[in-house]
Short mmCIF file of C-alpha atoms and ligand atoms in Angstrom, two decimals:
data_model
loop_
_atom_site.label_atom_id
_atom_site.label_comp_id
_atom_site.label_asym_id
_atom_site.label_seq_id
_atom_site.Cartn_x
_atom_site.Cartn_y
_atom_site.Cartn_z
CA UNK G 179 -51.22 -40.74 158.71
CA UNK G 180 -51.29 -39.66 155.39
CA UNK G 181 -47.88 -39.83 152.82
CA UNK G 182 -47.12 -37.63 150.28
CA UNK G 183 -44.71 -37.03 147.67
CA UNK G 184 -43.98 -34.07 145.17
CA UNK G 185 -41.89 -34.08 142.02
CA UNK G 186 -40.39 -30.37 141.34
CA UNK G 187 -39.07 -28.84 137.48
CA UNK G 188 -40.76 -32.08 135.47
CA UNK G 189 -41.91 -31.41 131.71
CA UNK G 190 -44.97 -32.75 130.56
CA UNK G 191 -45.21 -32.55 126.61
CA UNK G 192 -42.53 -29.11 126.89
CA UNK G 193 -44.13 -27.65 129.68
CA UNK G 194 -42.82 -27.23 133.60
CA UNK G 195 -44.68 -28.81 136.06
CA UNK G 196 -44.71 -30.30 139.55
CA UNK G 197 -46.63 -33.20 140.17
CA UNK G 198 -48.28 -33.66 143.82
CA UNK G 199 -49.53 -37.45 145.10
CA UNK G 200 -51.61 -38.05 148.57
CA UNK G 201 -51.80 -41.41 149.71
CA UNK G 202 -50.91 -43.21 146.45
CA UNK G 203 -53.31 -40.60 144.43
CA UNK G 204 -52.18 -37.52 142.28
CA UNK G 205 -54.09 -34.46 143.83
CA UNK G 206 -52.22 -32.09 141.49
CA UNK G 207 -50.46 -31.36 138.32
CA UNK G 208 -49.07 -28.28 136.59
CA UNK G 209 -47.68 -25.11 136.81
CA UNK G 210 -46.86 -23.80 140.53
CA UNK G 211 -47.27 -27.23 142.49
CA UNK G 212 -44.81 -26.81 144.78
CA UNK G 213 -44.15 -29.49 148.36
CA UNK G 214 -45.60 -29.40 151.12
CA UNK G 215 -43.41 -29.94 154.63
CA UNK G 216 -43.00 -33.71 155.29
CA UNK G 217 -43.56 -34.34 151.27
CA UNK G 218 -41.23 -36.74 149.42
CA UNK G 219 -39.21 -34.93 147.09
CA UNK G 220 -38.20 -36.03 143.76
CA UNK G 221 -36.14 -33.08 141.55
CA UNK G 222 -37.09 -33.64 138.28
CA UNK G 223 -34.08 -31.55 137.09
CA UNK G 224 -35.96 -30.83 134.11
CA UNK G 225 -36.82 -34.63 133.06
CA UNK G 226 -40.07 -35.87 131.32
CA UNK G 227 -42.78 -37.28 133.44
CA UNK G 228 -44.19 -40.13 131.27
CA UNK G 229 -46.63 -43.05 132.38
CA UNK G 230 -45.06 -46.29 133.36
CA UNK G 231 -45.28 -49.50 130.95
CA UNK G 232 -47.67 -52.28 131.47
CA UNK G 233 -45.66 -55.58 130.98
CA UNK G 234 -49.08 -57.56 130.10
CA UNK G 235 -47.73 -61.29 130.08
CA UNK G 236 -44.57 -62.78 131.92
CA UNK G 237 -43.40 -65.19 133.74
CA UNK G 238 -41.75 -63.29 135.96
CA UNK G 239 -39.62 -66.00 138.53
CA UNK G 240 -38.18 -67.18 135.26
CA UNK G 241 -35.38 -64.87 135.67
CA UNK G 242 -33.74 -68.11 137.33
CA UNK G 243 -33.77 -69.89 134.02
CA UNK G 244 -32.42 -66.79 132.26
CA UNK G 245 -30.06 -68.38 129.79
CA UNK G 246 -30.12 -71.82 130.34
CA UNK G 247 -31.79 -74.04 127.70
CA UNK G 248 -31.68 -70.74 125.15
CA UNK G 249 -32.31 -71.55 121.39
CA UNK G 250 -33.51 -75.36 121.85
CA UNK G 251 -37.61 -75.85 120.08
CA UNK G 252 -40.27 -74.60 122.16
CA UNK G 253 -42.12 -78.54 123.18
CA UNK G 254 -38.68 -79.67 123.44
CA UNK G 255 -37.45 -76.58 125.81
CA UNK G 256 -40.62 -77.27 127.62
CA UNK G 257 -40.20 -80.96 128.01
CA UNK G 258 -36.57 -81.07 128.85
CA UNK G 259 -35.64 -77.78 130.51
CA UNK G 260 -38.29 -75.68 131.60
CA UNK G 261 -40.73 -78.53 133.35
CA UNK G 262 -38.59 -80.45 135.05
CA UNK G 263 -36.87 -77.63 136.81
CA UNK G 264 -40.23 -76.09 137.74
CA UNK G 265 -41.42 -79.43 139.41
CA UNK G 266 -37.92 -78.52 142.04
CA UNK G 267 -39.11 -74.68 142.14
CA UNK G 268 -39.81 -73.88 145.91
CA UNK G 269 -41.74 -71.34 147.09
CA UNK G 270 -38.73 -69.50 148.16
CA UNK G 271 -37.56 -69.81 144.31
CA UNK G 272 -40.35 -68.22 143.09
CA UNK G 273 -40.28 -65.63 145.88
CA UNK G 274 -36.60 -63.90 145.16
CA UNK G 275 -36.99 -64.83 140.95
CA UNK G 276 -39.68 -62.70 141.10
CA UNK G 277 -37.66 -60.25 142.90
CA UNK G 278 -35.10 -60.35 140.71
CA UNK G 279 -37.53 -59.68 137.89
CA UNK G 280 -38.91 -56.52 139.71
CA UNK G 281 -35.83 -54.64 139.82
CA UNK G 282 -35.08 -55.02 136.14
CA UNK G 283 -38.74 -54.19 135.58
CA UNK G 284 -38.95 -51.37 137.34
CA UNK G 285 -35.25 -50.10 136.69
CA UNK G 286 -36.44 -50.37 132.85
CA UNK G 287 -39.93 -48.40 133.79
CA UNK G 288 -42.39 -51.05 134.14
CA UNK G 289 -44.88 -50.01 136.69
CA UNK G 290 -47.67 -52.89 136.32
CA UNK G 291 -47.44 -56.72 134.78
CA UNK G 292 -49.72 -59.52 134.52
CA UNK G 293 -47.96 -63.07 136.01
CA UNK G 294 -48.94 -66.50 135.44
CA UNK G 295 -46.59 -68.81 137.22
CA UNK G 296 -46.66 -71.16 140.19
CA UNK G 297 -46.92 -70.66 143.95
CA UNK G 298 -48.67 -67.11 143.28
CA UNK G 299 -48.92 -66.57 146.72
CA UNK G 300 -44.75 -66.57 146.81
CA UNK G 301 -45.22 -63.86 143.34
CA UNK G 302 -47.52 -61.77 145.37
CA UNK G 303 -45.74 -61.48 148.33
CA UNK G 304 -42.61 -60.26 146.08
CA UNK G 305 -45.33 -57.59 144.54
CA UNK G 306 -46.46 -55.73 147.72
CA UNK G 307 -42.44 -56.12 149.53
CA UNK G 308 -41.26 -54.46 146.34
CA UNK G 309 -44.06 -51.99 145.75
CA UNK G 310 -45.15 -52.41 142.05
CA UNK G 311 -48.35 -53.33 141.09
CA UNK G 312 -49.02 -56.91 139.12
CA UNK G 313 -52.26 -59.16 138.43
CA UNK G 314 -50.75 -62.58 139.61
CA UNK G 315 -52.27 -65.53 138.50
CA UNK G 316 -53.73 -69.10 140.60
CA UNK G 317 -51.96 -71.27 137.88
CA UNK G 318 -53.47 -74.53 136.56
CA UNK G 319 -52.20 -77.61 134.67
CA UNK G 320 -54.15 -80.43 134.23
CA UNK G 321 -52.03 -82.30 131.66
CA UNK G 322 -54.84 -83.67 129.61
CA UNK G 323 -56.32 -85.99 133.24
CA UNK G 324 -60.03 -83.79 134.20
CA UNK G 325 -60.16 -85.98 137.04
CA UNK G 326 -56.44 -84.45 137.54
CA UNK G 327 -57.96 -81.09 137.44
CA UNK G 328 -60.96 -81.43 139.29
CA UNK G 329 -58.69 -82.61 142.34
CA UNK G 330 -56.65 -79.56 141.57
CA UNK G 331 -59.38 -77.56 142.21
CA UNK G 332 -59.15 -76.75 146.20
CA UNK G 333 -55.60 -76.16 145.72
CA UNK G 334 -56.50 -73.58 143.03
CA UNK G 335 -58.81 -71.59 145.22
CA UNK G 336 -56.85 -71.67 148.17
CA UNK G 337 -53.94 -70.06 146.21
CA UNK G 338 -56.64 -67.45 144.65
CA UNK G 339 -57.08 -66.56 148.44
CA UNK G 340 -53.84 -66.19 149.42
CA UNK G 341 -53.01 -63.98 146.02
CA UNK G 342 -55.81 -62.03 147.08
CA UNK G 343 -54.77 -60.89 150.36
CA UNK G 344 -51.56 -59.10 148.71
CA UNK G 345 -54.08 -56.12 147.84
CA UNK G 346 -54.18 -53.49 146.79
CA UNK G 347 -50.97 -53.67 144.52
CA UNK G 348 -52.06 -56.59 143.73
CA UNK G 349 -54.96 -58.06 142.19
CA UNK G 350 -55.86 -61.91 141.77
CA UNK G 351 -56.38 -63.82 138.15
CA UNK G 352 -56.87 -67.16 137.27
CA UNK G 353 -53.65 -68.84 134.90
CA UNK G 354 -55.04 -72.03 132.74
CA UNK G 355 -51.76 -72.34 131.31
CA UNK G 356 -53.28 -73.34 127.50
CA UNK G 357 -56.09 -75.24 125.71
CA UNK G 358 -53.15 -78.55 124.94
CA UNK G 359 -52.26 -78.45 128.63
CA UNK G 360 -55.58 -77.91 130.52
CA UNK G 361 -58.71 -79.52 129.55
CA UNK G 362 -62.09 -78.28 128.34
CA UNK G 363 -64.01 -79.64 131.79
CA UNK G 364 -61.38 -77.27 134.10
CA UNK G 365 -61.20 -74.28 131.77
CA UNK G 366 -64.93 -74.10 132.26
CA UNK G 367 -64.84 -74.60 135.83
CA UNK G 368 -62.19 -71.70 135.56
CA UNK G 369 -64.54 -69.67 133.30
CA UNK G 370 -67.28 -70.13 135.87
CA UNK G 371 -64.97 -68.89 139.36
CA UNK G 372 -63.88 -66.01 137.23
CA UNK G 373 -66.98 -64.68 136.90
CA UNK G 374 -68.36 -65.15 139.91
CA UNK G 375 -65.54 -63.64 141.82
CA UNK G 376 -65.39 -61.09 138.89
CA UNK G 377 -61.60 -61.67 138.18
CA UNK G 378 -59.04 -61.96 134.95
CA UNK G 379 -57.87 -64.67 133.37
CA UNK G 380 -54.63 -64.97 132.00
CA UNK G 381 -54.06 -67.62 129.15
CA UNK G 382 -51.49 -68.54 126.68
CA UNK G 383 -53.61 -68.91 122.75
CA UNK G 384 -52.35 -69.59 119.38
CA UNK G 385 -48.58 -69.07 119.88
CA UNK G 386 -47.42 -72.31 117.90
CA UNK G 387 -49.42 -73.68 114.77
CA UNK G 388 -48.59 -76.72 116.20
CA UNK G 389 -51.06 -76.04 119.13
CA UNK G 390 -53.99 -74.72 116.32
CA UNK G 391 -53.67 -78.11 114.78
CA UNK G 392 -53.68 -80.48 117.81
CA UNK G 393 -56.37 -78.34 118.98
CA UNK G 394 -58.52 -78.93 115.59
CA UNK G 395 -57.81 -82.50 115.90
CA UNK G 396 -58.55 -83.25 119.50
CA UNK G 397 -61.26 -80.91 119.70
CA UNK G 398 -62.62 -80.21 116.06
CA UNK G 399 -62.55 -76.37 116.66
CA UNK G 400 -59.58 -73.67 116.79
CA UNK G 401 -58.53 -72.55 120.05
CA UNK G 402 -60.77 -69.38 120.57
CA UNK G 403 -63.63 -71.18 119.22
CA UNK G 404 -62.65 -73.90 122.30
CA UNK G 405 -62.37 -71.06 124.65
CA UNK G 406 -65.29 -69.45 123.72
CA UNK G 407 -67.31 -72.82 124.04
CA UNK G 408 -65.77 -73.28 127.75
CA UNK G 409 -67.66 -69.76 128.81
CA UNK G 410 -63.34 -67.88 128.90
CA UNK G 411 -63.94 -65.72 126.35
CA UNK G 412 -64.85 -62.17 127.70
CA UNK G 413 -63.31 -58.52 128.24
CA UNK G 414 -61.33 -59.88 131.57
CA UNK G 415 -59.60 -62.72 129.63
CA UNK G 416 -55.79 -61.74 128.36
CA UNK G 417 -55.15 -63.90 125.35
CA UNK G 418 -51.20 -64.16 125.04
CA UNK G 419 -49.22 -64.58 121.64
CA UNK G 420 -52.08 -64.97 119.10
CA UNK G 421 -50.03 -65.86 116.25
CA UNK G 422 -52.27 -68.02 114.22
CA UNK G 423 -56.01 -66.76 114.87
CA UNK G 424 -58.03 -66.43 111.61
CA UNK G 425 -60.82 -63.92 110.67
CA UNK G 426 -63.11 -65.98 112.44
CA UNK G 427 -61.32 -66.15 115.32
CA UNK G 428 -60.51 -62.20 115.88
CA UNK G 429 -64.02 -61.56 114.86
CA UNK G 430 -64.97 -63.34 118.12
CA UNK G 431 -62.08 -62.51 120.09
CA UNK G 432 -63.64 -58.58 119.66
CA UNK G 433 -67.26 -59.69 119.83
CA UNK G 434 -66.43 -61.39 122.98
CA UNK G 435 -64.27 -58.26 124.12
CA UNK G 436 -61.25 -60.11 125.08
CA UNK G 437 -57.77 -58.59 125.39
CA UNK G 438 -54.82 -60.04 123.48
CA UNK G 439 -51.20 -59.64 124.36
CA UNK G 440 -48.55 -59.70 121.73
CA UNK G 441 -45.13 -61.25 122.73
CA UNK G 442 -43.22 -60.36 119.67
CA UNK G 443 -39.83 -60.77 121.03
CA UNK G 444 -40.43 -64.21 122.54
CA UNK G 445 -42.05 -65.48 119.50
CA UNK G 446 -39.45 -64.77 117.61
CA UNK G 447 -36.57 -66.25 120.03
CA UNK G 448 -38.73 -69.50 120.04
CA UNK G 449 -39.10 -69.06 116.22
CA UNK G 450 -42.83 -69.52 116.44
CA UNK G 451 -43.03 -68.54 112.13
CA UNK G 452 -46.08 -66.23 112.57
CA UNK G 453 -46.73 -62.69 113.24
CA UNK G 454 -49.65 -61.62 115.29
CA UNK G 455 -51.90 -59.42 112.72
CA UNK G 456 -51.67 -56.26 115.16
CA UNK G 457 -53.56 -54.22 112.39
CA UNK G 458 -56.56 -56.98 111.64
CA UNK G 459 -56.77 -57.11 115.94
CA UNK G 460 -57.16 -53.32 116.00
CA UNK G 461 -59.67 -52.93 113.16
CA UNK G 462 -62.09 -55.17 114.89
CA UNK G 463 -61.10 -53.08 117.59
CA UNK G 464 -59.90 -55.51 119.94
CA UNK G 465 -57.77 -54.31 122.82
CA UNK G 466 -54.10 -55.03 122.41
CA UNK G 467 -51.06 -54.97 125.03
CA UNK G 468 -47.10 -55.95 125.37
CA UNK G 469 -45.38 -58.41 126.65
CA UNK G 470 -41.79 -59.55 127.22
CA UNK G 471 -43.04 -63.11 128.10
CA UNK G 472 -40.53 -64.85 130.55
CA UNK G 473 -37.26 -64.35 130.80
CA UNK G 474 -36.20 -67.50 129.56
CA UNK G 475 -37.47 -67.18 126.45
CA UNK G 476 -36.86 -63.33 125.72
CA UNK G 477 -34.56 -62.89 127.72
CA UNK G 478 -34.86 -59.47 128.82
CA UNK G 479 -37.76 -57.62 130.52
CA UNK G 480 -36.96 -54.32 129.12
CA UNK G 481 -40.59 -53.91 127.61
CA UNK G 482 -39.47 -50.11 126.11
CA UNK G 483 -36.82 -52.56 124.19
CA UNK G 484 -39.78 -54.76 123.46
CA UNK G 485 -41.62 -51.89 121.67
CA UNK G 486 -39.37 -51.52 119.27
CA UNK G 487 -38.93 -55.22 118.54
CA UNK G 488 -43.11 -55.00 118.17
CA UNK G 489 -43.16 -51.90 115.88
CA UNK G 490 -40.51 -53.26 113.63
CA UNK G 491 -41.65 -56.75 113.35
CA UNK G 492 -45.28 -55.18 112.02
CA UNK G 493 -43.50 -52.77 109.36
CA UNK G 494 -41.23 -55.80 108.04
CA UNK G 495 -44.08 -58.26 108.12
CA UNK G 496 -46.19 -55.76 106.15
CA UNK G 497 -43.66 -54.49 104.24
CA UNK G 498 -45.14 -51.11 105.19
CA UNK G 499 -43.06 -49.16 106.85
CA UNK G 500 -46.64 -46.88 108.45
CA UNK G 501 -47.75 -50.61 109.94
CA UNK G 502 -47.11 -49.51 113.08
CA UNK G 503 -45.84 -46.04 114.08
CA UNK G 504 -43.55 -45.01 117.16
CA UNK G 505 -46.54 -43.53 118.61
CA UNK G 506 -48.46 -46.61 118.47
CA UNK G 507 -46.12 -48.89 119.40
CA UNK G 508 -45.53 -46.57 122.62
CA UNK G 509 -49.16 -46.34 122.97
CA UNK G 510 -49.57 -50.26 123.27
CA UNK G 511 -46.59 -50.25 125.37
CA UNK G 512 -48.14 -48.51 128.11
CA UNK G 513 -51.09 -50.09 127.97
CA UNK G 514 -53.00 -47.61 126.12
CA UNK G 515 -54.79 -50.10 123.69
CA UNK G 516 -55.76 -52.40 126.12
CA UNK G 517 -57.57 -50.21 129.15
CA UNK G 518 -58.06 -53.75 131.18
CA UNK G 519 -54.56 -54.52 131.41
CA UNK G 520 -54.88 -51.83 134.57
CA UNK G 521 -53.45 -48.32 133.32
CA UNK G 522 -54.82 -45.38 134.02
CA UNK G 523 -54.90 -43.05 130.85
CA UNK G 524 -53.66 -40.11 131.79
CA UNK G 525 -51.46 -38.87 134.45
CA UNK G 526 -54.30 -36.82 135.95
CA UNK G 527 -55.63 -35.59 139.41
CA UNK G 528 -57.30 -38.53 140.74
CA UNK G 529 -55.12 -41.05 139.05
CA UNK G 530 -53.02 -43.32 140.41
CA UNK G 531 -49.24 -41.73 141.12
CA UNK G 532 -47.82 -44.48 138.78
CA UNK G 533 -44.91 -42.72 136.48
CA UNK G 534 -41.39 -42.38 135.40
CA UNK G 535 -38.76 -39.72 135.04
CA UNK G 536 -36.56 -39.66 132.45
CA UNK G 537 -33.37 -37.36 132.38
CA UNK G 538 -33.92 -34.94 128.71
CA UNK G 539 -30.40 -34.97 127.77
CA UNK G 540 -29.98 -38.95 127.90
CA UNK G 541 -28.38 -38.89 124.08
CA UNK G 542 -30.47 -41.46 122.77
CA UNK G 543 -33.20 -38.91 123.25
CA UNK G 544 -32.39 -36.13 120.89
CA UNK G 545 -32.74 -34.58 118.41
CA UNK G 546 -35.76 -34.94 116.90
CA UNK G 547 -38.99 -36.16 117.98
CA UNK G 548 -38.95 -37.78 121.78
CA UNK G 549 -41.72 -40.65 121.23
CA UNK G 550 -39.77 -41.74 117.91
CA UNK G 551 -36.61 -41.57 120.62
CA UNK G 552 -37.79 -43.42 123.25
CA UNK G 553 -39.39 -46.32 120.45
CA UNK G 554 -36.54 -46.41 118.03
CA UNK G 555 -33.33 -45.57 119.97
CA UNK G 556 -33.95 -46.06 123.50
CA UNK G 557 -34.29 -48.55 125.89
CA UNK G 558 -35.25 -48.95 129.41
CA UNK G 559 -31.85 -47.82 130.82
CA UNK G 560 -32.81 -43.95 130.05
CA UNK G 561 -35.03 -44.37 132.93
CA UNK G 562 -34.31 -42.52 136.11
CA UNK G 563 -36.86 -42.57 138.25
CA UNK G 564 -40.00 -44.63 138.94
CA UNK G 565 -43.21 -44.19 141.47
CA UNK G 566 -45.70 -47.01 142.09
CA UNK G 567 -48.29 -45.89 144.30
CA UNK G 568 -47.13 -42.31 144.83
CA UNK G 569 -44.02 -43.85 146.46
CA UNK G 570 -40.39 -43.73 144.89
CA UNK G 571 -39.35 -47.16 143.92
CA UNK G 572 -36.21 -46.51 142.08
CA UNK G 573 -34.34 -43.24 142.13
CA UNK G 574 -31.22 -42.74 140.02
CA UNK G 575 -31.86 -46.25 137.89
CA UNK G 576 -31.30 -47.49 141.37
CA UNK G 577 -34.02 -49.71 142.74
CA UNK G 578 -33.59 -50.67 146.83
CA UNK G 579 -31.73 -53.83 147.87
CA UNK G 580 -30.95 -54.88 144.55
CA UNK G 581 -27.26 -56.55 145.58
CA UNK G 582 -28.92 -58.96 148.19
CA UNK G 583 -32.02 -59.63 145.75
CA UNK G 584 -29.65 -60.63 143.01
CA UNK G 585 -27.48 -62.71 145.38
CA UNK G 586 -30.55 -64.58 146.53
CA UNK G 587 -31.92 -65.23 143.50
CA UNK G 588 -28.63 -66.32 141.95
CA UNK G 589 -28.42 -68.69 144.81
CA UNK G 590 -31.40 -69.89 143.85
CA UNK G 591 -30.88 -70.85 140.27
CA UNK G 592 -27.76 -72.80 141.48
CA UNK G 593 -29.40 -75.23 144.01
CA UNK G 594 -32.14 -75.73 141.14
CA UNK G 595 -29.04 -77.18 139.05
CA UNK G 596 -29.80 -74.08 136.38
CA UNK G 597 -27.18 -71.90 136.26
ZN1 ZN E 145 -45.88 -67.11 128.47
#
């Protein structure tokens, strides 16, 4: 049986339109689309239609940690807080933090995002029951022991499984967690899975200088030049933070064609001292996304929030206030700049049925230009509407069972001694 869905009185860049989505795809768009009996039916009321966000690195059962351990150094937030709580983390945990993390994702108008935490399976289970779509990650941690990781190994691919059978909303990655927490012998057994099972990787690089120079000393190369030399660097591996890379570094980061993933607000809560170069990254033409990073260390997963943050942070680092345009910094948002991170680039026939509506007259919205509105003055809470997959997944900033979700997750947190 087919399902099918039609949004009525939507503007697309000023003009009316009705949108029309088939089993998950958009079969029409424009003028005179009107429902068909047994459609959907979302009422516009005159709204934008706008692509959804791409969150492109979090952590997203971290939502139990929200708040506790805040403003404490990262490798000592890491060490005392964050670790030893995750060693408790059930698989239930993870299950209802991610939860918890969909509903402010997709109230906020996230419609995709790339995961990396533990018991994936738990993650992807939470993806497909709440209907967004999200690259979750088979997370590894060696610790600095290679006989550690090669025994890790089974366990590894049995998760990848597992992840894998969540399709199609959601798709299954490899997580090394970094280059000072996983060794050079797994990361190129990782290297060599992901491309024979032709899947991402999802990595943490360069977010602490700290890490550069332990890297340099244990190693006696940066970390891209170490990921490079473990076979990880290519168009599906998602570099996140990138704070420190130098010219030689993005120069192989784009010849390599991996994707980087900027985490401004994070960085800056963990007070990381660097700016990613955002300009250098896009002159070598190196695909670029946006991510809120966990919610213990952002704490919010309001990635239209984020954009801002990642705009301003480029024009104040510069000291140019044209370093990075509303337009750009909406473009990178939803994943424009970095076509791997999953987005389809236009809301077209044939596309996915991935989108938001947003009311006109929210007040943050007007006057003047809407993308320098939605950048600058907005945030995710102008969002009414959202559709994953051709299928409503909040209506009126409302997203489904989000009182027993929060109460569950909440729970959660308090038997993990966190809240
Ligand atoms: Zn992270």
């Amino acid at each position: 049986m087919t399902r099918a869905l039609t949004v009525t009185d939507a503007r697309i860049t000023g003009e009316t339109v009705g949108l029309r989505a088939v089993d998950g795809l958009i079969t029409a768009v424009g003028a005179g689309v009107t429902p068909e009996p047994g459609d959907d039916l979302v009422d516009a009321a005159g709204g934008l239609l706008l692509p959804g966000m791409v969150n492109g690195h979090t952590h997203a059962a971290m939502t139990l940690f929200r708040g506790w351990g805040d403003d404490l150094p990262l490798m000592e937030w890491l060490e005392t807080r964050v670790w030893p709580a995750e060693a408790r983390l059930t698989a239930d945990d993870v299950y209802w933090g991610t939860r918890l993390a969909i509903v402010e994702m997709l109230r906020t108008g996230t419609v995709r995002f790339w995961d990396m935490y533990w018991h994936g399976d738990a993650v992807a289970r939470a993806v497909a029951d709440a209907g967004i779509r999200a690259v979750v990650s088979s997370v590894i941690i060696d610790g600095g022991d290679s006989a550690r990781g090669v025994a890790l190994r089974p366990e590894v691919l049995d998760q990848l499984d597992a992840i894998a059978a969540f399709a199609p909303l959601v798709a299954p990655s490899l997580g090394p967690h970094a280059v000072y927490t996983v060794t050079p012998g797994t990361l190129t057994w990782i290297g060599e899975v992901a491309r024979e099972r032709r899947i991402g990787v999802q990595i943490h690089c360069s977010e602490t200088e700290e890490e550069v120079l332990r890297c340099v000393a244990e190693h006696g190369v940066r970390p891209v030049e170490l990921l490079d030399r473990c076979g990880l660097l290519g168009p599906g591996t998602v570099l996140a933070h990138c704070v420190w890379l130098d010219a030689g570094e993005l120069d192989l980061v784009a010849e390599r064609g991996a994707v980087i993933v900027t985490n401004p607000v994070s960085n800056m809560k963990l007070a990381v001292g660097g700016v990613f170069d955002y300009a250098s990254a896009r002159l070598r033409g190196i695909p670029v996304g946006l991510g809120t990073d966990g919610a213990a260390s952002n704490n919010s997963l309001d990635l239209l929030a984020d954009a801002k943050f990642l705009s301003q942070l480029q024009k104040h680092e510069h000291r140019d206030p044209a370093a990075m345009p509303a337009s750009e910094a909406w473009a990178v948002a939803t994943g424009a700049r970095a076509p791997a991170l999953g987005q389809p680039d236009a809301l077209g026939v044939g596309a996915p049925a991935d989108f938001v509506v947003v009311p006109a007259d929210r007040p943050e919205l007007g006057p003047g230009d809407l993308v320098h509105n939605l950048v600058y003055a907005a945030a995710g809470s102008v969002v009414d509407t959202v559709v994953v997959d051709g299928r409503v997944v909040a209506r009126g900033g409302v997203v489904a069972d989000a009182a027993e979700i929060r109460t569950r997750a909440f729970a959660c947190a308090a038997r993990l001694g966190v809240a």
